Rosetta silent file (secondary structure, phi, psi, omega in degrees, C-alpha in Angstrom):
SEQUENCE: MGEISLGWHDDCIWLEWTAFRLRETSMPNLKRHPSLKALKTFQEAGRHLSFKRAAEALFISPSAVSHQIRNLEEELGVQLFDRTARELKLSARGRELYEEIHPIIEQ
SCORE:     score description
SCORE:     0.000 S_00000001
   1 L     0.000  -38.735 -174.673  128.132  109.062  126.380 S_00000001
   2 L  -153.202  175.592  166.133  129.013  109.153  130.421 S_00000001
   3 L  -119.066  144.793  176.997  129.850  106.599  132.827 S_00000001
   4 E  -109.092  120.012  170.333  126.945  105.543  135.251 S_00000001
   5 E  -137.384  115.885  156.765  127.271  104.103  139.008 S_00000001
   6 E   -95.129  165.882  168.758  124.534  103.184  140.958 S_00000001
   7 E  -158.312 -171.142 -177.256  124.627  101.938  144.503 S_00000001
   8 E  -135.936  151.015 -169.657  122.531  101.449  147.648 S_00000001
   9 E  -175.378  129.171 -169.917  122.890  102.901  151.038 S_00000001
  10 L    34.951   35.299 -178.323  120.565  102.997  153.641 S_00000001
  11 L    72.905   38.883  177.761  117.736  101.607  151.698 S_00000001
  12 E  -141.335  136.591  166.578  118.255  104.646  149.198 S_00000001
  13 E   -89.660  144.223  148.921  119.936  104.371  145.731 S_00000001
  14 E  -100.059  138.804 -175.712  122.263  106.646  144.318 S_00000001
  15 E  -113.476  129.867  164.526  122.967  107.856  140.840 S_00000001
  16 E  -140.267  115.359  169.723  126.165  109.263  139.505 S_00000001
  17 E  -128.433  119.322 -178.907  126.579  109.942  135.860 S_00000001
  18 L   -66.971  -10.083  169.494  129.573  111.560  134.949 S_00000001
  19 L   -86.158  -13.431  176.938  127.685  112.845  131.707 S_00000001
  20 L  -111.576  142.443 -161.632  125.438  114.944  133.749 S_00000001
  21 L   -94.439  111.765  164.352  126.415  117.835  135.677 S_00000001
  22 L   -98.857  124.076 -168.631  124.452  117.385  139.063 S_00000001
  23 L   -65.433  143.369  179.664  124.047  120.531  141.042 S_00000001
  24 L   -87.761  145.148 -173.892  125.552  121.002  144.168 S_00000001
  25 L   -71.578 -149.293 -167.185  123.486  121.658  147.359 S_00000001
  26 L   -99.441   -9.360  172.107  124.339  124.564  149.835 S_00000001
  27 L  -100.484  115.638  168.342  127.144  122.539  151.235 S_00000001
  28 L   -13.987  -47.104 -167.264  129.933  122.680  149.269 S_00000001
  29 L  -118.205   17.172  179.348  131.490  119.634  148.977 S_00000001
  30 L  -104.359  159.893 -160.592  128.118  117.500  148.797 S_00000001
  31 L  -144.608  146.219  170.099  126.270  116.458  145.778 S_00000001
  32 L  -101.119  114.308 -178.187  122.469  115.985  145.586 S_00000001
  33 L  -102.941  142.393  172.674  121.596  112.622  144.142 S_00000001
  34 L   -59.582  136.565 -173.172  118.211  111.755  142.837 S_00000001
  35 L   -70.736  160.927 -170.077  115.827  109.904  145.069 S_00000001
  36 H   -69.720  -56.325 -169.752  114.725  106.183  144.419 S_00000001
  37 H   -59.132  -41.849  162.581  111.068  107.260  144.282 S_00000001
  38 H   -35.199  -52.678 -168.274  112.356  109.835  141.514 S_00000001
  39 H   -95.816   -3.936 -171.592  114.291  107.340  139.133 S_00000001
  40 H   -87.814  -42.961  159.041  111.466  104.487  140.047 S_00000001
  41 H   -33.607  -61.554  177.935  108.892  107.498  138.464 S_00000001
  42 H   -65.686  -40.721  178.482  110.932  107.896  135.491 S_00000001
  43 H   -63.737  -14.720 -174.417  111.538  104.290  134.820 S_00000001
  44 H   -79.201  -45.271  172.010  107.680  103.787  135.069 S_00000001
  45 H   -48.879  -56.614 -174.165  107.352  106.892  132.550 S_00000001
  46 H   -83.924  -33.127  161.516  109.690  105.707  130.250 S_00000001
  47 H   -58.506  -61.411 -158.670  108.236  101.986  130.194 S_00000001
  48 H   -94.952  -21.224  168.418  104.728  103.364  129.262 S_00000001
  49 L    75.138   35.420  168.323  105.786  106.590  127.410 S_00000001
  50 L  -165.026  127.665 -165.993  102.876  108.135  129.306 S_00000001
  51 H   -63.272  -41.050 -162.972  102.562  110.124  132.613 S_00000001
  52 H   -61.995  -57.189 -169.749   98.776  108.982  133.161 S_00000001
  53 H   -66.593  -27.244  156.038   99.826  105.304  132.924 S_00000001
  54 H   -39.152  -67.884 -177.035  102.928  105.517  135.149 S_00000001
  55 H   -31.913  -57.150 -173.098  100.619  107.436  137.605 S_00000001
  56 H   -63.462  -54.538  167.818   98.370  104.437  137.565 S_00000001
  57 H   -42.439  -42.744 -171.240  101.206  102.026  138.051 S_00000001
  58 H  -107.171   10.162  172.608  102.768  103.722  141.047 S_00000001
  59 L    60.062   46.163 -164.350   99.346  104.515  142.543 S_00000001
  60 L  -146.547 -166.158 -173.319  100.015  108.324  142.713 S_00000001
  61 L  -109.366  153.134  166.931   98.330  111.368  140.152 S_00000001
  62 H   -57.101  -29.581 -170.924   99.782  112.321  136.765 S_00000001
  63 H   -86.193   -2.380  163.096  100.574  115.709  138.039 S_00000001
  64 H   -71.489  -47.702  159.414  102.731  113.878  140.682 S_00000001
  65 H   -34.648  -87.295 -177.601  104.463  112.363  137.897 S_00000001
  66 H   -50.881  -45.180 -175.206  105.241  115.334  135.686 S_00000001
  67 H   -56.934  -50.517 -176.835  106.358  117.222  138.972 S_00000001
  68 H   -77.899  -14.385  173.130  108.767  114.734  139.843 S_00000001
  69 H   -63.561  -60.018  177.894  110.010  113.931  136.014 S_00000001
  70 H   -40.188  -39.426 -165.620  110.337  117.892  136.173 S_00000001
  71 H   -78.848  -49.238  178.029  112.418  117.795  139.400 S_00000001
  72 H   -50.774  -43.437 -177.743  114.583  114.930  138.172 S_00000001
  73 H   -75.739  -19.920 -160.179  115.244  116.977  134.981 S_00000001
  74 H   -92.787  -47.171  165.830  116.002  119.982  136.754 S_00000001
  75 H   -33.435  -60.773 -177.770  118.328  118.025  138.933 S_00000001
  76 L   -94.960   -3.556  176.042  120.540  116.266  136.253 S_00000001
  77 L    76.811    8.159 -171.012  120.357  119.357  133.947 S_00000001
  78 L  -139.294  142.356  154.179  118.891  117.370  130.982 S_00000001
  79 L   -75.676  122.550 -174.238  115.709  116.725  129.230 S_00000001
  80 L   -97.833  -16.015  163.015  114.841  113.195  129.586 S_00000001
  81 E  -124.028  146.707  172.624  111.804  113.515  127.847 S_00000001
  82 E   -87.452  113.397 -164.543  110.559  114.873  124.566 S_00000001
  83 E  -113.972  129.702 -169.515  106.964  116.043  124.957 S_00000001
  84 L  -135.729  174.553  178.291  104.475  117.024  122.318 S_00000001
  85 L   -53.746  -37.195 -177.736  100.441  117.582  122.574 S_00000001
  86 L  -126.676   -4.685  156.872   99.966  114.038  122.047 S_00000001
  87 L  -118.105  145.917  179.036  103.120  112.211  122.627 S_00000001
  88 E  -113.657  141.462  172.989  105.779  111.376  125.105 S_00000001
  89 E  -158.163  150.063 -174.292  109.159  109.910  124.097 S_00000001
  90 E   -82.803  148.411 -172.429  112.218  109.576  125.806 S_00000001
  91 L   -73.516  177.971 -177.898  115.029  112.152  124.625 S_00000001
  92 H   -63.801  -50.044 -156.020  118.600  110.665  123.579 S_00000001
  93 H   -78.759  -51.369 -168.587  119.916  111.145  127.188 S_00000001
  94 H   -61.168   -8.228  164.898  116.585  109.959  128.959 S_00000001
  95 H   -71.529  -42.785 -164.260  117.088  106.387  126.754 S_00000001
  96 H   -62.383  -57.632  179.061  120.353  106.420  127.730 S_00000001
  97 H   -57.002  -61.918  167.099  119.562  106.850  131.583 S_00000001
  98 H   -39.959  -50.917 -173.737  116.446  104.326  131.139 S_00000001
  99 H   -57.310  -57.167 -169.559  118.868  101.489  129.487 S_00000001
 100 H   -51.986  -69.777  177.415  120.835  102.004  132.549 S_00000001
 101 H   -66.183  -22.992 -170.411  118.558  102.175  135.287 S_00000001
 102 H   -73.007  -38.849 -171.292  115.478   99.820  134.172 S_00000001
 103 H   -96.202  -19.169  160.572  117.110   96.319  134.778 S_00000001
 104 H   -78.351  -25.448  169.142  118.416   97.383  137.973 S_00000001
 105 H   -68.369  -24.109  172.458  115.152   98.935  139.780 S_00000001
 106 L   -72.261  -12.208  176.662  113.509   95.786  138.250 S_00000001
 107 L   -68.260    0.000    0.000  115.264   93.373  140.354 S_00000001
C-alpha cells in the first residue's frame, strides 16, 4: 500500500510512510515525524489490543496511551485502531504499520 522507511538519528527513530501524508510543520520544507515514544506506545497498544494493558506495560496511564495514539493518528492522517465500547482492533492501516514497526522496535 505504501513504502515504509525507518531510521535512527540522535537516539530518535524516524518514520516515513509514503502511503501516509505527514503534515508539514510551520517550516515549509520540514516534515514532522512520529516520535519513538509514540511508535512504541502504538506498538504496545497493537500487541495487547488494549490501552489499559499497553499503559501497564509502559508504566503510564491509559489516558496517556489514548492521547499519544490520537496524536499519532492525527500526524499520520489515518485511523490506526477501530474502537468500539468493548473492543479495540487494528484498522487495516494500523495493521500495516504494526507489522512494519513491531520487529524493528523489538530489536
